[in-house]
Coordinates of C-alpha atoms in Angstrom, one line a residue:
Chain R
X1 CA -19.8 0.4 -50.6
X2 CA -21.3 -3.1 -49.9
X3 CA -18.8 -3.4 -46.8
X4 CA -20.0 0.2 -45.5
X5 CA -23.7 -0.7 -46.1
X6 CA -23.4 -3.9 -44.1
X7 CA -21.2 -2.4 -41.2
X8 CA -23.7 0.4 -40.6
X9 CA -26.8 -2.1 -40.7
X10 CA -25.1 -4.0 -38.0
X11 CA -24.3 -1.1 -36.0
X12 CA -27.6 -0.1 -36.2
X13 CA -29.0 -3.1 -34.9
X14 CA -26.7 -2.7 -31.7
X15 CA -27.9 0.9 -31.0
X16 CA -31.5 0.3 -31.5
X17 CA -31.1 -2.8 -29.1
X18 CA -28.8 -0.6 -26.5
X19 CA -31.6 2.5 -26.7
X20 CA -34.3 -0.1 -26.4
X21 CA -32.5 -1.9 -23.3
X22 CA -31.8 1.1 -21.7
X23 CA -35.4 3.0 -21.9
X24 CA -36.2 -0.4 -20.4
X25 CA -38.1 -2.2 -23.1
X26 CA -37.2 -5.4 -21.8
X27 CA -40.2 -7.3 -22.9
X28 CA -39.8 -6.2 -26.5
X29 CA -36.0 -7.0 -27.1
X30 CA -36.2 -10.2 -24.9
X31 CA -39.3 -11.8 -25.6
X32 CA -41.3 -10.5 -28.2
X33 CA -38.2 -10.1 -30.6
X34 CA -36.7 -13.2 -30.2
X35 CA -40.2 -15.3 -30.4
X36 CA -40.9 -13.4 -33.8
X37 CA -37.5 -13.8 -35.5
X38 CA -37.5 -17.5 -34.1
X39 CA -40.9 -17.9 -36.0
X40 CA -39.9 -16.2 -39.1
X41 CA -36.8 -18.5 -39.3
X42 CA -38.6 -21.8 -38.6
X43 CA -41.5 -21.1 -41.3
X44 CA -39.1 -19.4 -43.6
X45 CA -36.7 -21.9 -43.8
X46 CA -39.4 -24.6 -44.3
X47 CA -40.8 -22.5 -47.1
X48 CA -37.7 -21.9 -49.0
X49 CA -37.3 -25.8 -48.6
X50 CA -40.4 -26.7 -49.9
X51 CA -40.0 -24.3 -52.8
X52 CA -36.7 -25.8 -53.7
X53 CA -38.2 -28.7 -53.5
X54 CA -41.1 -27.9 -56.1
X55 CA -38.5 -27.6 -59.0
X56 CA -37.5 -30.9 -60.9
X57 CA -34.2 -31.6 -61.7
X58 CA -34.6 -32.6 -65.4
X59 CA -31.5 -35.3 -65.7
X60 CA -29.1 -36.7 -63.6
X61 CA -25.8 -34.2 -63.0
X62 CA -23.8 -35.5 -60.5
X63 CA -20.1 -34.2 -60.3
X64 CA -17.9 -37.3 -61.1
X65 CA -14.9 -36.6 -59.4
X66 CA -13.7 -40.0 -59.5
X67 CA -13.5 -43.4 -61.9
X68 CA -16.8 -44.1 -62.8
X69 CA -17.8 -47.7 -62.0
X70 CA -17.2 -49.5 -65.3
X71 CA -15.3 -53.0 -66.1
X72 CA -15.3 -55.0 -62.9
X73 CA -11.5 -55.1 -63.5
X74 CA -11.1 -51.4 -63.1
X75 CA -11.7 -50.0 -59.6
X76 CA -14.2 -47.4 -59.2
X77 CA -14.2 -44.1 -56.9
X78 CA -17.2 -45.7 -54.3
X79 CA -17.5 -42.2 -52.5
X80 CA -16.4 -39.5 -55.1
X81 CA -18.6 -41.1 -58.1
X82 CA -21.1 -43.0 -56.3
X83 CA -23.4 -45.3 -57.9
X84 CA -25.2 -46.8 -54.8
X85 CA -27.5 -45.1 -52.4
X86 CA -25.1 -45.9 -49.4
X87 CA -22.4 -44.2 -51.6
X88 CA -24.4 -41.6 -51.7
X89 CA -24.9 -41.2 -48.3
X90 CA -21.1 -41.5 -47.7
X91 CA -20.1 -38.6 -50.3
X92 CA -23.1 -36.2 -48.5
X93 CA -21.6 -37.1 -45.2
X94 CA -18.2 -36.1 -46.4
X95 CA -19.6 -33.0 -48.1
X96 CA -21.8 -31.9 -45.1
X97 CA -19.4 -32.5 -42.2
X98 CA -16.0 -32.2 -44.2
X99 CA -16.6 -30.2 -47.2
X100 CA -15.4 -32.6 -49.4
X101 CA -15.6 -30.4 -52.6
X102 CA -14.0 -27.4 -51.3
X103 CA -11.2 -29.8 -50.0
X104 CA -10.5 -30.1 -53.6
X105 CA -10.4 -26.2 -54.3
X106 CA -7.4 -25.3 -56.5
X107 CA -6.2 -21.9 -57.5
X108 CA -4.5 -20.8 -60.8
X109 CA -1.7 -18.3 -60.6
X110 CA 1.3 -17.1 -63.1
X111 CA 4.6 -17.8 -61.4
X112 CA 7.3 -16.6 -63.6
X113 CA 5.7 -16.8 -66.5
X114 CA 4.1 -19.8 -66.2
X115 CA 0.4 -20.9 -65.4
X116 CA 0.4 -23.1 -62.1
X117 CA -2.7 -24.5 -61.0
X118 CA -2.0 -25.8 -57.3
X119 CA -4.4 -27.2 -54.2
X120 CA -5.5 -24.3 -52.1
X121 CA -6.5 -25.5 -48.7
X122 CA -6.8 -22.3 -46.7
X123 CA -10.1 -21.6 -47.5
X124 CA -11.3 -25.0 -46.9
X125 CA -9.3 -25.2 -43.3
X126 CA -10.9 -22.0 -42.2
X127 CA -14.6 -22.7 -43.3
X128 CA -14.1 -26.0 -41.2
X129 CA -13.0 -24.0 -38.2
X130 CA -15.5 -21.5 -38.4
X131 CA -18.6 -24.0 -39.2
X132 CA -17.6 -26.5 -36.7
X133 CA -17.1 -23.8 -34.0
X134 CA -20.2 -22.0 -35.1
X135 CA -22.1 -25.6 -34.1
X136 CA -20.4 -26.2 -30.9
X137 CA -21.3 -22.6 -29.6
X138 CA -24.8 -23.1 -30.7
X139 CA -25.0 -26.9 -29.0
X140 CA -23.3 -25.1 -25.8
X141 CA -25.8 -22.5 -25.4
X142 CA -28.4 -25.3 -24.9
X143 CA -27.1 -25.1 -21.3
X144 CA -29.2 -22.0 -20.8
X145 CA -32.3 -23.3 -22.7
X146 CA -32.9 -26.7 -21.1
X147 CA -33.1 -28.0 -17.5
X148 CA -31.6 -30.3 -16.4
X149 CA -28.6 -29.8 -19.1
X150 CA -28.6 -32.5 -21.4
X151 CA -25.1 -35.1 -20.8
X152 CA -23.9 -34.4 -24.1
X153 CA -24.4 -30.7 -24.0
X154 CA -22.1 -31.2 -20.4
X155 CA -19.5 -32.9 -22.6
X156 CA -19.3 -30.2 -25.2
X157 CA -19.0 -27.7 -22.7
X158 CA -16.2 -29.1 -20.8
X159 CA -14.0 -30.2 -23.8
X160 CA -14.4 -26.9 -24.8
X161 CA -13.2 -25.3 -21.7
X162 CA -10.1 -27.7 -21.3
X163 CA -7.9 -24.8 -21.3
X164 CA -9.0 -23.9 -18.1
X165 CA -7.5 -20.3 -18.8
X166 CA -8.8 -17.8 -16.6
X167 CA -12.4 -18.0 -14.5
X168 CA -15.0 -18.2 -16.4
X169 CA -12.6 -19.9 -18.6
X170 CA -11.9 -19.2 -22.1
X171 CA -13.8 -21.5 -24.5
X172 CA -11.6 -22.9 -27.6
X173 CA -14.6 -22.4 -30.0
X174 CA -14.6 -18.7 -28.9
X175 CA -11.2 -18.0 -30.3
X176 CA -11.7 -20.5 -33.3
X177 CA -15.1 -18.6 -34.7
X178 CA -13.3 -15.8 -34.3
X179 CA -10.3 -16.5 -36.5
X180 CA -12.7 -18.1 -38.9
X181 CA -14.7 -15.4 -39.4
X182 CA -11.8 -12.7 -39.5
X183 CA -10.3 -15.1 -42.1
X184 CA -13.4 -15.2 -44.2
X185 CA -13.6 -11.6 -44.4
X186 CA -10.0 -10.8 -45.1
X187 CA -10.2 -12.7 -48.2
X188 CA -13.3 -10.7 -49.6
X189 CA -10.8 -7.6 -48.8
X190 CA -7.3 -8.6 -49.7
X191 CA -8.1 -10.7 -52.8
X192 CA -9.1 -8.6 -55.5
X193 CA -11.2 -10.8 -57.9
X194 CA -13.1 -12.2 -54.4
X195 CA -13.4 -8.1 -53.4
X196 CA -14.9 -7.3 -57.0
X197 CA -17.7 -10.1 -56.5
X198 CA -18.5 -9.4 -52.9
X199 CA -21.6 -8.0 -52.1
X200 CA -23.4 -6.6 -49.0
X201 CA -25.4 -10.0 -48.7
X202 CA -21.9 -11.3 -48.2
X203 CA -20.7 -8.9 -45.8
X204 CA -23.9 -8.7 -43.8
X205 CA -23.6 -11.8 -42.5
X206 CA -20.1 -12.1 -41.6
X207 CA -20.1 -8.8 -39.8
X208 CA -23.5 -9.8 -38.0
X209 CA -21.5 -13.2 -36.9
X210 CA -18.8 -11.4 -36.0
X211 CA -20.7 -9.0 -33.5
X212 CA -22.4 -12.0 -32.3
X213 CA -19.6 -13.8 -31.3
X214 CA -18.2 -10.6 -30.0
X215 CA -21.0 -9.2 -27.8
X216 CA -20.8 -12.8 -26.5
X217 CA -17.2 -12.8 -25.5
X218 CA -17.5 -9.2 -24.1
X219 CA -20.5 -10.3 -22.2
X220 CA -18.4 -13.4 -20.5
X221 CA -15.3 -11.7 -19.8
X222 CA -16.0 -7.7 -19.4
X223 CA -19.7 -7.0 -19.0
X224 CA -20.9 -9.5 -16.2
X225 CA -24.2 -10.7 -16.5
X226 CA -26.6 -12.6 -14.3
X227 CA -26.5 -16.0 -15.8
X228 CA -29.0 -17.5 -13.7
X229 CA -31.4 -14.8 -14.3
X230 CA -30.6 -15.4 -18.2
X231 CA -31.4 -18.8 -18.1
X232 CA -34.9 -18.0 -15.9
X233 CA -35.8 -15.9 -19.1
X234 CA -34.7 -18.2 -21.8
X235 CA -36.2 -21.6 -20.0
X236 CA -39.6 -19.2 -19.7
X237 CA -39.4 -18.6 -23.2
X238 CA -38.8 -22.3 -23.9
X239 CA -42.1 -23.0 -22.1
X240 CA -44.0 -20.0 -23.6
X241 CA -44.4 -18.4 -20.2
X242 CA -42.0 -15.3 -20.4
X243 CA -40.9 -13.8 -17.5
X244 CA -38.1 -11.4 -17.8
X245 CA -36.1 -11.3 -14.3
X246 CA -34.6 -7.6 -13.5
X247 CA -31.0 -6.8 -13.9
X248 CA -30.1 -8.9 -16.5
X249 CA -27.6 -6.5 -18.2
X250 CA -27.9 -4.4 -21.2
X251 CA -25.4 -6.1 -23.3
X252 CA -27.4 -9.2 -23.3
X253 CA -30.1 -7.5 -24.7
X254 CA -27.8 -6.4 -27.6
X255 CA -26.6 -10.0 -28.1
X256 CA -30.0 -11.1 -28.2
X257 CA -31.0 -8.5 -31.0
X258 CA -28.1 -9.4 -32.8
X259 CA -28.9 -13.4 -32.7
X260 CA -32.5 -12.3 -33.7
X261 CA -31.3 -10.4 -36.7
X262 CA -29.6 -13.5 -37.6
X263 CA -32.6 -15.4 -37.2
X264 CA -35.0 -13.8 -39.2
X265 CA -32.5 -12.8 -41.8
X266 CA -31.4 -16.5 -42.4
X267 CA -34.3 -17.5 -44.5
X268 CA -34.1 -15.0 -47.1
X269 CA -30.0 -15.1 -47.5
X270 CA -27.3 -17.2 -48.7
X271 CA -27.0 -18.7 -45.3
X272 CA -30.0 -21.1 -46.5
X273 CA -26.9 -22.9 -47.9
X274 CA -27.3 -24.6 -44.3
X275 CA -30.4 -26.1 -45.9
X276 CA -29.4 -26.2 -49.6
X277 CA -26.2 -28.3 -49.5
X278 CA -28.5 -31.4 -48.8
X279 CA -30.4 -30.5 -51.9
X280 CA -27.4 -30.1 -54.3
X281 CA -28.3 -32.0 -57.1
X282 CA -24.5 -32.4 -58.2
X283 CA -24.0 -34.2 -54.7
X284 CA -27.4 -35.9 -53.5
X285 CA -27.4 -38.0 -57.1
X286 CA -26.1 -41.6 -57.6
X287 CA -24.2 -41.5 -60.9
X288 CA -26.1 -44.4 -62.4
X289 CA -27.6 -43.0 -65.6
X290 CA -25.9 -46.1 -67.4
X291 CA -27.7 -48.7 -65.5
X292 CA -31.0 -46.7 -64.2
X293 CA -33.1 -44.7 -66.5
X294 CA -34.1 -41.4 -65.3
X295 CA -37.1 -39.7 -66.9
X296 CA -37.4 -35.8 -66.9
X297 CA -40.2 -35.2 -64.5
X298 CA -41.5 -32.9 -66.8
X299 CA -41.8 -34.8 -69.8
X300 CA -45.2 -34.7 -71.0
X301 CA -46.6 -37.8 -73.0
X302 CA -45.3 -37.7 -76.3
X303 CA -47.5 -38.9 -79.2
X304 CA -45.4 -40.7 -81.4
X305 CA -46.0 -41.4 -85.2
X306 CA -43.8 -44.2 -86.3
X307 CA -42.8 -45.0 -89.5
X308 CA -45.1 -47.9 -90.3
X309 CA -48.3 -45.9 -89.2
X310 CA -47.0 -43.0 -91.7
X311 CA -46.6 -45.5 -94.3
X312 CA -50.2 -46.6 -93.5
X313 CA -51.4 -43.1 -93.6
X314 CA -49.9 -41.8 -96.7
X315 CA -49.5 -45.1 -98.6
X316 CA -51.7 -43.6 -101.5
X317 CA -50.2 -40.5 -102.0
X318 CA -46.6 -42.2 -101.8
X319 CA -47.7 -44.7 -104.3
X320 CA -48.8 -42.3 -106.7
X321 CA -45.5 -40.2 -106.5
X322 CA -43.6 -43.3 -106.6
X323 CA -41.8 -43.2 -103.4
X324 CA -40.5 -47.2 -102.4
X325 CA -42.8 -48.3 -99.9
X326 CA -41.9 -51.1 -97.2
X327 CA -45.2 -52.8 -97.3
X328 CA -47.2 -52.9 -100.5
Chain Q
X1 CA -43.1 -31.5 -55.4
X2 CA -40.4 -33.6 -56.0
X3 CA -38.5 -36.3 -53.6
X4 CA -41.4 -36.0 -51.2
X5 CA -39.9 -39.3 -49.2
X6 CA -36.7 -37.6 -48.4
X7 CA -37.4 -33.9 -47.9
X8 CA -40.5 -34.1 -45.6
X9 CA -38.6 -36.3 -43.1
X10 CA -35.6 -34.0 -43.3
X11 CA -37.7 -31.2 -42.5
X12 CA -39.7 -32.5 -39.4
X13 CA -36.0 -33.6 -38.1
X14 CA -34.8 -29.8 -38.8
X15 CA -38.2 -28.5 -36.8
X16 CA -37.4 -31.4 -34.3
X17 CA -33.8 -30.4 -33.4
X18 CA -34.7 -26.6 -33.7
X19 CA -37.4 -26.7 -31.5
X20 CA -35.5 -29.2 -28.7
X21 CA -36.1 -27.1 -25.8
X22 CA -39.5 -26.2 -26.0
X23 CA -40.6 -30.1 -26.4
X24 CA -38.1 -31.2 -24.0
X25 CA -39.3 -29.0 -21.3
X26 CA -42.7 -30.1 -21.6
X27 CA -44.5 -31.2 -18.4
X28 CA -41.1 -30.1 -16.2
X29 CA -41.7 -27.3 -13.6
X30 CA -39.0 -24.9 -13.7
X31 CA -36.6 -25.0 -11.1
X32 CA -34.7 -21.7 -10.2
X33 CA -31.9 -22.3 -8.1
X34 CA -32.6 -20.6 -4.9
X35 CA -29.0 -20.5 -2.9
X36 CA -29.3 -20.8 0.6
X37 CA -27.6 -18.6 3.0
X38 CA -28.2 -20.0 6.2
X39 CA -25.0 -20.9 7.4
X40 CA -23.9 -20.7 11.2
X41 CA -21.2 -17.7 10.0
X42 CA -23.8 -15.6 8.3
X43 CA -26.5 -16.3 11.0
X44 CA -24.4 -14.9 13.4
X45 CA -24.2 -11.6 11.3
X46 CA -25.8 -8.8 11.8
X47 CA -25.9 -7.2 8.6
X48 CA -26.0 -9.9 6.1
X49 CA -23.9 -8.8 3.0
X50 CA -20.9 -10.6 1.1
X51 CA -17.6 -9.1 0.6
X52 CA -19.2 -6.7 -2.3
X53 CA -22.8 -6.0 -3.0
X54 CA -24.9 -8.6 -4.1
X55 CA -25.5 -7.7 -7.7
X56 CA -21.7 -7.7 -8.3
X57 CA -21.1 -11.1 -6.4
X58 CA -23.9 -12.7 -8.4
X59 CA -22.3 -11.7 -11.6
X60 CA -18.6 -11.2 -11.1
X61 CA -17.7 -13.8 -8.4
X62 CA -15.7 -15.8 -10.6
X63 CA -13.6 -13.4 -11.7
X64 CA -13.3 -11.8 -8.2
X65 CA -11.7 -15.0 -6.9
X66 CA -9.6 -15.6 -9.7
X67 CA -8.1 -12.4 -9.3
X68 CA -7.6 -12.9 -5.7
X69 CA -6.0 -16.1 -6.7
X70 CA -3.3 -14.2 -8.8
X71 CA -2.8 -11.5 -6.2
X72 CA -2.0 -13.9 -3.5
X73 CA -0.3 -16.3 -5.8
X74 CA 1.7 -13.8 -7.7
X75 CA 2.1 -10.6 -5.9
X76 CA 2.0 -12.1 -2.4
X77 CA -0.9 -9.4 -1.0
X78 CA -2.9 -11.3 1.2
X79 CA -5.9 -8.6 1.8
X80 CA -8.4 -7.0 -0.5
X81 CA -10.2 -4.1 0.6
X82 CA -13.7 -3.8 -0.5
X83 CA -15.9 -1.2 -1.9
X84 CA -16.9 -0.5 1.8
X85 CA -13.4 0.2 2.8
X86 CA -13.5 -3.5 5.2
X87 CA -10.3 -5.3 4.9
X88 CA -10.8 -9.1 3.6
X89 CA -8.4 -11.7 3.4
X90 CA -8.3 -12.7 -0.3
X91 CA -9.1 -16.9 0.1
X92 CA -11.0 -19.5 -1.3
X93 CA -11.4 -21.9 1.8
X94 CA -10.7 -19.2 4.6
X95 CA -12.8 -16.5 3.4
X96 CA -15.6 -17.4 1.0
X97 CA -16.6 -20.9 2.1
X98 CA -16.2 -20.0 5.9
X99 CA -19.4 -18.2 5.4
X100 CA -21.0 -20.2 2.5
X101 CA -20.2 -23.5 4.3
X102 CA -23.1 -25.0 2.6
X103 CA -21.4 -25.4 -0.2
X104 CA -23.9 -27.9 -1.9
X105 CA -26.8 -25.5 -1.3
X106 CA -25.0 -22.4 -2.1
X107 CA -22.5 -22.6 -4.9
X108 CA -23.6 -26.1 -6.2
X109 CA -27.4 -25.0 -7.0
X110 CA -26.5 -22.4 -9.2
X111 CA -23.6 -24.1 -10.9
X112 CA -25.6 -27.3 -11.5
X113 CA -28.7 -24.7 -12.9
X114 CA -26.1 -23.4 -15.6
X115 CA -23.7 -26.1 -16.1
X116 CA -20.7 -25.0 -14.7
X117 CA -17.8 -27.1 -12.9
X118 CA -15.2 -25.0 -11.1
X119 CA -12.5 -27.3 -11.1
X120 CA -10.9 -25.6 -7.8
X121 CA -11.9 -28.6 -5.8
X122 CA -9.6 -30.6 -7.6
X123 CA -7.1 -29.0 -5.3
X124 CA -8.9 -26.6 -3.0
X125 CA -10.7 -28.9 0.1
X126 CA -14.5 -28.1 0.5
X127 CA -16.5 -27.5 3.7
X128 CA -16.6 -30.5 5.9
X129 CA -19.4 -32.7 4.9
X130 CA -20.0 -32.2 1.5
X131 CA -19.4 -34.9 -0.9
X132 CA -17.3 -34.6 -4.0

């Protein structure tokens, strides 16, 4: 059900864009839609992060995946259990760039009657492949938005195409992203426990990203489009003086509609983990709760009533009742 | 709001990166490439047309010369019949570059604009007078 719904939602976007492009609504699908989607993306993203930032973290909750700093002769794990800001930055870098905590993923299964816990690295590997190729592809697309093309982007472009297979050459990241997204999808279908907890919100982004990659690859190798025309359009979008050249090709508008759907959906979806990973309290806090006092931000000023004051207050009554007093 | 000293700069960096194409283009003219076709070979032509129609050439020339290369080197066929029924020799240097001998003002204008660097010229010889 979740899967069917997501599948047809993506098909619907494709069909709407196809009909729109065929009926000549190039300005709508080439200019208005991307502008609107990008605006929703930026405003929605910032809004979401500000919303998160307005919730306090009541106490330090770093996960401690290594020896804590204690006595000087016990060596502590500086990245997995950081006590300093530098250590936290190191841990965050490992987390964001290399998915350190996913690397620790384990699986538990029954093997010939015994419950065994073992490492499970495939998810980590394919998640890494998927995210890195997504990043490279996004960066590479800057060649179509920026003139002159920045040096760094040229470097990425030539490394990505270094296999020099065919003309235009195959990009390594194209193969990798398809492999990555296929793995992430298959695990939701094949593993019964994962399938059970998968929702439309899990399948839809996978299908959408698959469709984006597929239309991109088709556009490169099968339904060729006028790339110079496309760059003219995209540069003009970046300059806020949009012009849509003729004869770009229908598949381009489908590709753009899918990407626009992704951008507009982003702030309201699980994809916000892109911003969320920076705010994960179990990762971005130093484990220094023994050294530094962390005050719960929503503590209100407590009115204390010490025993001394209590005794002063009730001295007479207590004396009458014969209770022992500290001060007479 | 909590931790605004870290979150606000983070968001500013995020928005800055995402809008890179917008602010990096401020004040730059839009140089759209204009491939020049005034070469001696083309100027002699009565009807100025390419091997196939212009739209096809614009979008698919790289696939076409790749097919040519495969046909010549793997199947030994040296001639291509285009959609107008004319026979053309399948050759990068002797066909394309004979007409488009102004590589730097033709092929390269588009290729620099879209950041493609065909590696063909590692081996094939460019028309005379064009530096690598």
